[in-house]
PDB file of C-alpha atoms in Angstrom:
ATOM      1  CA  MET Q   1       0.000   0.000   0.000  1.00 69.00           C
ATOM      2  CA  ARG Q   2       2.834   2.393   0.839  1.00 74.00           C
ATOM      3  CA  TYR Q   3       4.493   1.695  -2.506  1.00 73.00           C
ATOM      4  CA  LEU Q   4       1.168   2.192  -4.293  1.00 77.00           C
ATOM      5  CA  ILE Q   5       0.777   5.623  -2.691  1.00 82.00           C
ATOM      6  CA  ARG Q   6       4.308   6.597  -3.734  1.00 80.00           C
ATOM      7  CA  SER Q   7       3.620   5.381  -7.275  1.00 77.00           C
ATOM      8  CA  THR Q   8       0.390   7.357  -7.438  1.00 84.00           C
ATOM      9  CA  LYS Q   9       2.211  10.547  -6.455  1.00 86.00           C
ATOM     10  CA  LYS Q  10       4.308  10.273  -9.618  1.00 86.00           C
ATOM     11  CA  PHE Q  11       1.203  10.905 -11.694  1.00 89.00           C
ATOM     12  CA  ILE Q  12      -0.156  13.876  -9.733  1.00 92.00           C
ATOM     13  CA  ILE Q  13       1.083  16.539 -12.154  1.00 93.00           C
ATOM     14  CA  PRO Q  14      -0.232  14.927 -15.376  1.00 93.00           C
ATOM     15  CA  ALA Q  15      -3.448  14.007 -13.548  1.00 94.00           C
ATOM     16  CA  LEU Q  16      -4.055  17.604 -12.438  1.00 96.00           C
ATOM     17  CA  ALA Q  17      -3.201  18.929 -15.894  1.00 96.00           C
ATOM     18  CA  LEU Q  18      -5.611  16.506 -17.535  1.00 96.00           C
ATOM     19  CA  ALA Q  19      -8.361  17.292 -15.011  1.00 96.00           C
ATOM     20  CA  LEU Q  20      -8.037  21.021 -15.688  1.00 97.00           C
ATOM     21  CA  ILE Q  21      -8.081  20.522 -19.463  1.00 96.00           C
ATOM     22  CA  LEU Q  22     -11.102  18.202 -19.422  1.00 97.00           C
ATOM     23  CA  THR Q  23     -13.053  20.387 -16.998  1.00 97.00           C
ATOM     24  CA  ALA Q  24     -12.291  23.559 -18.939  1.00 97.00           C
ATOM     25  CA  ALA Q  25     -13.145  21.974 -22.290  1.00 96.00           C
ATOM     26  CA  ILE Q  26     -16.478  20.506 -21.157  1.00 96.00           C
ATOM     27  CA  THR Q  27     -17.417  23.746 -19.398  1.00 96.00           C
ATOM     28  CA  VAL Q  28     -16.743  25.772 -22.551  1.00 95.00           C
ATOM     29  CA  PHE Q  29     -18.832  23.394 -24.643  1.00 94.00           C
ATOM     30  CA  CYS Q  30     -21.598  23.577 -22.027  1.00 92.00           C
ATOM     31  CA  PHE Q  31     -21.824  27.343 -22.541  1.00 91.00           C
ATOM     32  CA  ILE Q  32     -21.731  26.914 -26.329  1.00 91.00           C
ATOM     33  CA  THR Q  33     -24.516  24.335 -26.148  1.00 88.00           C
ATOM     34  CA  LEU Q  34     -26.490  26.565 -23.800  1.00 86.00           C
ATOM     35  CA  ARG Q  35     -26.501  29.379 -26.346  1.00 84.00           C
ATOM     36  CA  ASN Q  36     -26.974  27.409 -29.556  1.00 82.00           C
ATOM     37  CA  THR Q  37     -29.120  24.375 -28.722  1.00 78.00           C
ATOM     38  CA  ALA Q  38     -32.708  23.893 -27.633  1.00 77.00           C
ATOM     39  CA  VAL Q  39     -32.913  21.311 -24.849  1.00 81.00           C
ATOM     40  CA  CYS Q  40     -35.670  19.591 -22.923  1.00 81.00           C
ATOM     41  CA  ASN Q  41     -33.704  19.213 -19.700  1.00 84.00           C
ATOM     42  CA  ARG Q  42     -30.577  20.805 -18.193  1.00 86.00           C
ATOM     43  CA  ILE Q  43     -28.671  17.536 -18.250  1.00 90.00           C
ATOM     44  CA  GLU Q  44     -28.891  17.618 -22.050  1.00 90.00           C
ATOM     45  CA  ILE Q  45     -26.510  20.578 -22.006  1.00 91.00           C
ATOM     46  CA  TRP Q  46     -23.894  18.393 -20.371  1.00 94.00           C
ATOM     47  CA  ILE Q  47     -24.617  15.399 -22.611  1.00 93.00           C
ATOM     48  CA  GLU Q  48     -24.162  17.489 -25.758  1.00 91.00           C
ATOM     49  CA  ALA Q  49     -21.015  19.149 -24.394  1.00 93.00           C
ATOM     50  CA  CYS Q  50     -19.446  15.813 -23.471  1.00 94.00           C
ATOM     51  CA  ASP Q  51     -19.857  14.505 -27.030  1.00 92.00           C
ATOM     52  CA  TYR Q  52     -17.103  16.806 -28.274  1.00 90.00           C
ATOM     53  CA  VAL Q  53     -14.666  15.815 -25.523  1.00 94.00           C
ATOM     54  CA  ASP Q  54     -15.529  12.104 -25.539  1.00 95.00           C
ATOM     55  CA  PHE Q  55     -14.189  11.775 -29.082  1.00 93.00           C
ATOM     56  CA  PHE Q  56     -10.666  12.630 -27.880  1.00 95.00           C
ATOM     57  CA  LEU Q  57     -10.879  10.957 -24.456  1.00 96.00           C
ATOM     58  CA  PRO Q  58      -8.810   7.858 -25.435  1.00 96.00           C
ATOM     59  CA  LEU Q  59      -6.065  10.152 -26.731  1.00 96.00           C
ATOM     60  CA  ALA Q  60      -6.204  12.547 -23.773  1.00 96.00           C
ATOM     61  CA  VAL Q  61      -5.822   9.923 -21.042  1.00 96.00           C
ATOM     62  CA  CYS Q  62      -2.990   8.168 -22.895  1.00 95.00           C
ATOM     63  CA  LEU Q  63      -1.144  11.455 -23.418  1.00 95.00           C
ATOM     64  CA  ALA Q  64      -1.255  11.981 -19.665  1.00 94.00           C
ATOM     65  CA  PHE Q  65      -0.315   8.539 -18.349  1.00 94.00           C
ATOM     66  CA  THR Q  66       1.366   6.471 -21.075  1.00 93.00           C
ATOM     67  CA  PRO Q  67       4.694   8.335 -21.624  1.00 91.00           C
ATOM     68  CA  PHE Q  68       5.858   7.367 -18.123  1.00 87.00           C
ATOM     69  CA  PHE Q  69       5.916   3.670 -19.036  1.00 85.00           C
ATOM     70  CA  TYR Q  70       7.646   4.379 -22.322  1.00 86.00           C
ATOM     71  CA  PHE Q  71      10.508   6.291 -20.706  1.00 86.00           C
ATOM     72  CA  ILE Q  72      11.093   3.925 -17.774  1.00 81.00           C
ATOM     73  CA  ASN Q  73      11.184   1.040 -20.239  1.00 78.00           C
ATOM     74  CA  ARG Q  74      13.496   2.831 -22.666  1.00 79.00           C
ATOM     75  CA  LYS Q  75      15.940   3.860 -19.947  1.00 73.00           C
ATOM     76  CA  GLY Q  76      16.029   0.350 -18.501  1.00 69.00           C
ATOM     77  CA  PHE Q  77      14.625   1.387 -15.148  1.00 67.00           C
ATOM     78  CA  ILE Q  78      12.216  -1.547 -15.146  1.00 66.00           C
ATOM     79  CA  ARG Q  79      15.131  -3.998 -15.135  1.00 69.00           C
ATOM     80  CA  TYR Q  80      16.724  -2.096 -12.266  1.00 66.00           C
ATOM     81  CA  ALA Q  81      13.485  -2.019 -10.266  1.00 63.00           C
ATOM     82  CA  SER Q  82      12.896  -5.703 -10.948  1.00 61.00           C
ATOM     83  CA  VAL Q  83      15.992  -6.598  -8.947  1.00 61.00           C
ATOM     84  CA  ARG Q  84      14.706  -4.744  -5.906  1.00 63.00           C
ATOM     85  CA  ALA Q  85      10.949  -5.295  -5.991  1.00 61.00           C
ATOM     86  CA  GLY Q  86      10.264  -7.795  -8.762  1.00 68.00           C
ATOM     87  CA  LYS Q  87       9.158  -6.827 -12.271  1.00 71.00           C
ATOM     88  CA  LYS Q  88       5.612  -8.150 -11.913  1.00 76.00           C
ATOM     89  CA  ARG Q  89       4.991  -6.383  -8.627  1.00 78.00           C
ATOM     90  CA  TYR Q  90       6.546  -3.155  -9.894  1.00 76.00           C
ATOM     91  CA  LEU Q  91       4.426  -3.064 -13.053  1.00 81.00           C
ATOM     92  CA  ILE Q  92       1.194  -4.056 -11.327  1.00 84.00           C
ATOM     93  CA  THR Q  93       1.667  -1.328  -8.733  1.00 85.00           C
ATOM     94  CA  HIS Q  94       2.213   1.338 -11.379  1.00 84.00           C
ATOM     95  CA  PHE Q  95      -0.686   0.058 -13.456  1.00 88.00           C
ATOM     96  CA  LEU Q  96      -2.922   0.341 -10.397  1.00 92.00           C
ATOM     97  CA  ALA Q  97      -1.617   3.845  -9.771  1.00 91.00           C
ATOM     98  CA  THR Q  98      -2.469   4.968 -13.301  1.00 93.00           C
ATOM     99  CA  ALA Q  99      -5.867   3.285 -13.061  1.00 93.00           C
ATOM    100  CA  ILE Q 100      -6.682   5.124  -9.826  1.00 94.00           C
ATOM    101  CA  CYS Q 101      -5.572   8.461 -11.281  1.00 95.00           C
ATOM    102  CA  THR Q 102      -7.498   7.898 -14.502  1.00 96.00           C
ATOM    103  CA  VAL Q 103     -10.747   7.037 -12.730  1.00 96.00           C
ATOM    104  CA  LEU Q 104     -10.423  10.004 -10.364  1.00 96.00           C
ATOM    105  CA  VAL Q 105      -9.564  12.499 -13.105  1.00 97.00           C
ATOM    106  CA  VAL Q 106     -12.358  11.430 -15.425  1.00 97.00           C
ATOM    107  CA  PHE Q 107     -14.885  11.166 -12.598  1.00 97.00           C
ATOM    108  CA  VAL Q 108     -14.104  14.574 -11.090  1.00 97.00           C
ATOM    109  CA  SER Q 109     -13.883  16.375 -14.439  1.00 97.00           C
ATOM    110  CA  TYR Q 110     -17.140  15.040 -15.826  1.00 97.00           C
ATOM    111  CA  TYR Q 111     -19.126  15.171 -12.594  1.00 97.00           C
ATOM    112  CA  ALA Q 112     -18.031  18.729 -11.782  1.00 96.00           C
ATOM    113  CA  THR Q 113     -19.191  19.914 -15.186  1.00 96.00           C
ATOM    114  CA  LEU Q 114     -22.453  18.002 -14.764  1.00 96.00           C
ATOM    115  CA  CYS Q 115     -23.124  19.940 -11.576  1.00 95.00           C
ATOM    116  CA  ILE Q 116     -22.352  23.171 -13.434  1.00 94.00           C
ATOM    117  CA  SER Q 117     -24.720  22.357 -16.293  1.00 92.00           C
ATOM    118  CA  LEU Q 118     -27.552  21.405 -13.942  1.00 91.00           C
ATOM    119  CA  ASN Q 119     -27.445  24.929 -12.525  1.00 90.00           C
ATOM    120  CA  MET Q 120     -27.552  26.660 -15.911  1.00 84.00           C
ATOM    121  CA  THR Q 121     -30.655  28.338 -17.292  1.00 75.00           C
ATOM    122  CA  PRO Q 122     -31.325  27.216 -20.886  1.00 71.00           C
ATOM    123  CA  GLU Q 123     -32.291  29.965 -23.329  1.00 63.00           C
ATOM    124  CA  ALA Q 124     -34.432  27.628 -25.419  1.00 56.00           C
ATOM    125  CA  LEU Q 125     -36.550  24.798 -24.016  1.00 64.00           C
ATOM    126  CA  VAL Q 126     -38.651  22.267 -25.882  1.00 64.00           C
ATOM    127  CA  THR Q 127     -41.723  20.737 -24.295  1.00 60.00           C
ATOM    128  CA  GLU Q 128     -41.205  17.188 -25.538  1.00 67.00           C
ATOM    129  CA  ASN Q 129     -38.883  15.306 -23.185  1.00 72.00           C
ATOM    130  CA  ARG Q 130     -36.911  12.989 -25.483  1.00 80.00           C
ATOM    131  CA  LEU Q 131     -34.675  11.627 -22.750  1.00 84.00           C
ATOM    132  CA  PHE Q 132     -37.282   9.182 -21.432  1.00 85.00           C
ATOM    133  CA  ASP Q 133     -36.872   7.114 -24.592  1.00 86.00           C
ATOM    134  CA  TYR Q 134     -33.247   6.248 -23.777  1.00 89.00           C
ATOM    135  CA  VAL Q 135     -32.039   3.325 -21.660  1.00 87.00           C
ATOM    136  CA  PHE Q 136     -31.163   5.477 -18.648  1.00 90.00           C
ATOM    137  CA  GLY Q 137     -33.516   8.334 -19.519  1.00 88.00           C
ATOM    138  CA  GLU Q 138     -35.665   8.087 -16.401  1.00 90.00           C
ATOM    139  CA  TYR Q 139     -32.611   8.338 -14.139  1.00 92.00           C
ATOM    140  CA  GLU Q 140     -31.105  11.155 -16.212  1.00 91.00           C
ATOM    141  CA  VAL Q 141     -34.242  13.257 -15.764  1.00 89.00           C
ATOM    142  CA  ASN Q 142     -35.406  12.349 -12.258  1.00 91.00           C
ATOM    143  CA  TYR Q 143     -32.096  11.631 -10.505  1.00 94.00           C
ATOM    144  CA  PRO Q 144     -29.428  13.550 -12.462  1.00 93.00           C
ATOM    145  CA  TYR Q 145     -26.931  13.914  -9.616  1.00 95.00           C
ATOM    146  CA  LEU Q 146     -27.185  10.275  -8.572  1.00 96.00           C
ATOM    147  CA  PHE Q 147     -27.085   9.083 -12.166  1.00 96.00           C
ATOM    148  CA  GLY Q 148     -24.084  11.327 -12.792  1.00 95.00           C
ATOM    149  CA  LEU Q 149     -22.167   9.677  -9.959  1.00 96.00           C
ATOM    150  CA  ALA Q 150     -22.651   6.222 -11.453  1.00 96.00           C
ATOM    151  CA  TRP Q 151     -22.107   7.233 -15.066  1.00 96.00           C
ATOM    152  CA  CYS Q 152     -18.960   9.292 -14.452  1.00 96.00           C
ATOM    153  CA  LEU Q 153     -17.467   6.472 -12.398  1.00 96.00           C
ATOM    154  CA  TYR Q 154     -18.289   4.022 -15.179  1.00 96.00           C
ATOM    155  CA  LYS Q 155     -16.732   6.348 -17.756  1.00 96.00           C
ATOM    156  CA  GLY Q 156     -13.584   6.514 -15.624  1.00 96.00           C
ATOM    157  CA  VAL Q 157     -13.367   2.717 -15.644  1.00 96.00           C
ATOM    158  CA  VAL Q 158     -13.711   2.638 -19.449  1.00 96.00           C
ATOM    159  CA  ALA Q 159     -11.009   5.315 -19.751  1.00 96.00           C
ATOM    160  CA  THR Q 160      -8.766   3.052 -17.676  1.00 96.00           C
ATOM    161  CA  LEU Q 161      -9.049   0.412 -20.407  1.00 96.00           C
ATOM    162  CA  PHE Q 162      -7.540   2.901 -22.858  1.00 97.00           C
ATOM    163  CA  VAL Q 163      -4.678   3.713 -20.510  1.00 96.00           C
ATOM    164  CA  VAL Q 164      -3.897   0.049 -19.812  1.00 95.00           C
ATOM    165  CA  PHE Q 165      -3.771  -0.688 -23.544  1.00 95.00           C
ATOM    166  CA  GLY Q 166      -1.510   2.320 -24.138  1.00 95.00           C
ATOM    167  CA  ASN Q 167       0.794   1.343 -21.275  1.00 93.00           C
ATOM    168  CA  LEU Q 168       1.129  -2.212 -22.548  1.00 93.00           C
ATOM    169  CA  LEU Q 169       1.941  -0.896 -26.013  1.00 93.00           C
ATOM    170  CA  ALA Q 170       4.619   1.294 -24.444  1.00 91.00           C
ATOM    171  CA  LEU Q 171       6.201  -1.744 -22.798  1.00 88.00           C
ATOM    172  CA  TYR Q 172       6.184  -4.015 -25.836  1.00 88.00           C
ATOM    173  CA  THR Q 173       6.567  -1.721 -28.869  1.00 87.00           C
ATOM    174  CA  ASP Q 174       9.206   0.727 -27.571  1.00 82.00           C
ATOM    175  CA  ASN Q 175       7.431   3.374 -29.638  1.00 88.00           C
ATOM    176  CA  LEU Q 176       5.931   6.405 -27.908  1.00 91.00           C
ATOM    177  CA  PHE Q 177       3.950   7.464 -30.975  1.00 93.00           C
ATOM    178  CA  VAL Q 178       2.260   4.062 -31.278  1.00 92.00           C
ATOM    179  CA  SER Q 179       1.684   3.830 -27.526  1.00 93.00           C
ATOM    180  CA  VAL Q 180      -0.106   7.160 -27.228  1.00 94.00           C
ATOM    181  CA  LEU Q 181      -2.077   6.987 -30.467  1.00 95.00           C
ATOM    182  CA  GLY Q 182      -2.776   3.235 -30.403  1.00 94.00           C
ATOM    183  CA  PRO Q 183      -5.976   3.278 -28.275  1.00 95.00           C
ATOM    184  CA  PHE Q 184      -7.321   6.312 -30.148  1.00 96.00           C
ATOM    185  CA  VAL Q 185      -6.652   4.765 -33.569  1.00 95.00           C
ATOM    186  CA  TYR Q 186      -8.197   1.510 -32.393  1.00 95.00           C
ATOM    187  CA  CYS Q 187     -11.382   3.330 -31.333  1.00 94.00           C
ATOM    188  CA  MET Q 188     -11.604   5.105 -34.684  1.00 94.00           C
ATOM    189  CA  ALA Q 189     -11.007   1.894 -36.658  1.00 94.00           C
ATOM    190  CA  GLU Q 190     -13.431  -0.139 -34.562  1.00 93.00           C
ATOM    191  CA  ASN Q 191     -16.054   2.588 -34.837  1.00 91.00           C
ATOM    192  CA  LEU Q 192     -15.699   2.562 -38.622  1.00 93.00           C
ATOM    193  CA  ILE Q 193     -15.852  -1.235 -38.876  1.00 93.00           C
ATOM    194  CA  THR Q 194     -18.887  -1.582 -36.597  1.00 92.00           C
ATOM    195  CA  SER Q 195     -20.651   1.156 -38.556  1.00 90.00           C
ATOM    196  CA  LEU Q 196     -19.966  -0.581 -41.879  1.00 93.00           C
ATOM    197  CA  LEU Q 197     -21.248  -3.842 -40.390  1.00 92.00           C
ATOM    198  CA  ASN Q 198     -24.333  -2.015 -39.089  1.00 90.00           C
ATOM    199  CA  LEU Q 199     -23.335  -2.915 -35.515  1.00 89.00           C
ATOM    200  CA  PRO Q 200     -22.522   0.490 -33.952  1.00 89.00           C
ATOM    201  CA  MET Q 201     -24.167  -0.553 -30.684  1.00 89.00           C
ATOM    202  CA  TYR Q 202     -21.207  -2.873 -30.017  1.00 89.00           C
ATOM    203  CA  SER Q 203     -18.538  -0.204 -30.484  1.00 91.00           C
ATOM    204  CA  ILE Q 204     -16.403   0.802 -27.496  1.00 93.00           C
ATOM    205  CA  MET Q 205     -17.240   4.448 -28.238  1.00 92.00           C
ATOM    206  CA  THR Q 206     -20.934   3.725 -27.851  1.00 91.00           C
ATOM    207  CA  THR Q 207     -20.301   2.298 -24.382  1.00 92.00           C
ATOM    208  CA  TYR Q 208     -18.977   5.553 -22.927  1.00 93.00           C
ATOM    209  CA  VAL Q 209     -20.715   8.236 -25.038  1.00 93.00           C
ATOM    210  CA  LEU Q 210     -24.086   8.755 -23.378  1.00 91.00           C
ATOM    211  CA  ASN Q 211     -27.149   8.559 -25.666  1.00 89.00           C
ATOM    212  CA  ARG Q 212     -24.926   8.273 -28.733  1.00 87.00           C
ATOM    213  CA  LEU Q 213     -27.336   6.132 -30.722  1.00 86.00           C
ATOM    214  CA  SER Q 214     -31.096   6.228 -31.099  1.00 85.00           C
ATOM    215  CA  PRO Q 215     -33.047   4.613 -28.235  1.00 83.00           C
ATOM    216  CA  SER Q 216     -34.213   1.718 -30.412  1.00 79.00           C
ATOM    217  CA  CYS Q 217     -30.603   0.599 -30.972  1.00 80.00           C
ATOM    218  CA  MET Q 218     -29.438   0.509 -27.371  1.00 81.00           C
ATOM    219  CA  HIS Q 219     -29.982  -1.878 -24.482  1.00 84.00           C
ATOM    220  CA  VAL Q 220     -28.222  -2.183 -21.133  1.00 86.00           C
ATOM    221  CA  HIS Q 221     -26.121  -5.158 -22.248  1.00 85.00           C
ATOM    222  CA  ASN Q 222     -24.642  -3.128 -25.132  1.00 84.00           C
ATOM    223  CA  TYR Q 223     -22.606  -1.121 -22.631  1.00 86.00           C
ATOM    224  CA  LEU Q 224     -20.995  -4.317 -21.350  1.00 88.00           C
ATOM    225  CA  ILE Q 225     -20.507  -6.094 -24.676  1.00 90.00           C
ATOM    226  CA  GLY Q 226     -18.561  -3.157 -26.109  1.00 89.00           C
ATOM    227  CA  CYS Q 227     -16.114  -3.210 -23.190  1.00 92.00           C
ATOM    228  CA  PHE Q 228     -15.790  -6.998 -23.252  1.00 93.00           C
ATOM    229  CA  THR Q 229     -15.036  -7.003 -26.990  1.00 93.00           C
ATOM    230  CA  TYR Q 230     -12.477  -4.230 -26.535  1.00 94.00           C
ATOM    231  CA  ILE Q 231     -10.662  -6.167 -23.798  1.00 94.00           C
ATOM    232  CA  LEU Q 232     -10.521  -9.350 -25.877  1.00 95.00           C
ATOM    233  CA  ILE Q 233      -9.248  -7.680 -29.052  1.00 94.00           C
ATOM    234  CA  THR Q 234      -6.670  -5.454 -27.374  1.00 95.00           C
ATOM    235  CA  LEU Q 235      -5.435  -8.382 -25.280  1.00 94.00           C
ATOM    236  CA  GLY Q 236      -4.977 -10.363 -28.474  1.00 94.00           C
ATOM    237  CA  ILE Q 237      -3.031  -7.477 -30.040  1.00 94.00           C
ATOM    238  CA  ILE Q 238      -0.732  -7.258 -27.024  1.00 93.00           C
ATOM    239  CA  LEU Q 239      -0.110 -11.010 -26.988  1.00 93.00           C
ATOM    240  CA  ILE Q 240       0.838 -10.953 -30.688  1.00 92.00           C
ATOM    241  CA  ILE Q 241       3.201  -7.995 -30.206  1.00 91.00           C
ATOM    242  CA  ARG Q 242       4.735  -9.602 -27.130  1.00 87.00           C
ATOM    243  CA  ARG Q 243       5.361 -12.889 -28.932  1.00 88.00           C
ATOM    244  CA  LYS Q 244       7.003 -11.121 -31.861  1.00 86.00           C
ATOM    245  CA  LYS Q 245       9.233  -9.174 -29.488  1.00 78.00           C
ATOM    246  CA  GLU Q 246      10.253 -12.342 -27.655  1.00 75.00           C
ATOM    247  CA  ASN Q 247      11.093 -14.046 -30.964  1.00 77.00           C
ATOM    248  CA  VAL Q 248      13.280 -11.109 -31.988  1.00 69.00           C
ATOM    249  CA  ASN Q 249      15.089 -11.191 -28.650  1.00 65.00           C
ATOM    250  CA  VAL Q 250      15.713 -14.928 -29.020  1.00 62.00           C
ATOM    251  CA  ARG Q 251      17.231 -14.454 -32.491  1.00 65.00           C
ATOM    252  CA  ASN Q 252      19.459 -11.667 -31.211  1.00 59.00           C
TER     253      ASN Q 252
END
């Protein structure tokens, strides 16, 4: 536990920077949405604002937390730490530290802006409440603060999947560019493929972008299937890259 706390402290600066950027960006888009969009409920301001930021979320979290693993691997610090604490324990501790920071940053940034949007006064209101048609529509309208707690925490967990994938790429590819952009490119490619196959409800982007698709397309299980598919595919990618790296090391 003591080592986990020390590891978490290493990510304080990038975590704070990311939290400020996300909070500022969503807040700005909330004000833009407030002025330019007719809504049926205040929470719609936040939902619309988050759409713009959600697109770059996989890239943002990896920019903040992935370079650390690239540099400690490149400089050979992992081998040095392995002698003292064990490689597996060292990596697991740092992975947990990045996971904790990612969940906290995403949760705080999104929930703080939700609270801001719920206290805004929309300039244009429509009488028809469209939110009730969505999977979580009743909770979004009647219990926005409570729903926000659960949704923002869930979104933080999904963001952790991006960071873990980026960190593993940093360890096995020795390429910072690939490590940071890998999760983002994957999301774009998967989104394109699922759209072409007429299966957008199973995309990882659909799992963390609230009310992204029409109500008729979405069910509760879609939010879990998208994450499960992402874990399986990215795990397969990492295993292939790891095996290729091990084969190269054996030949050398």
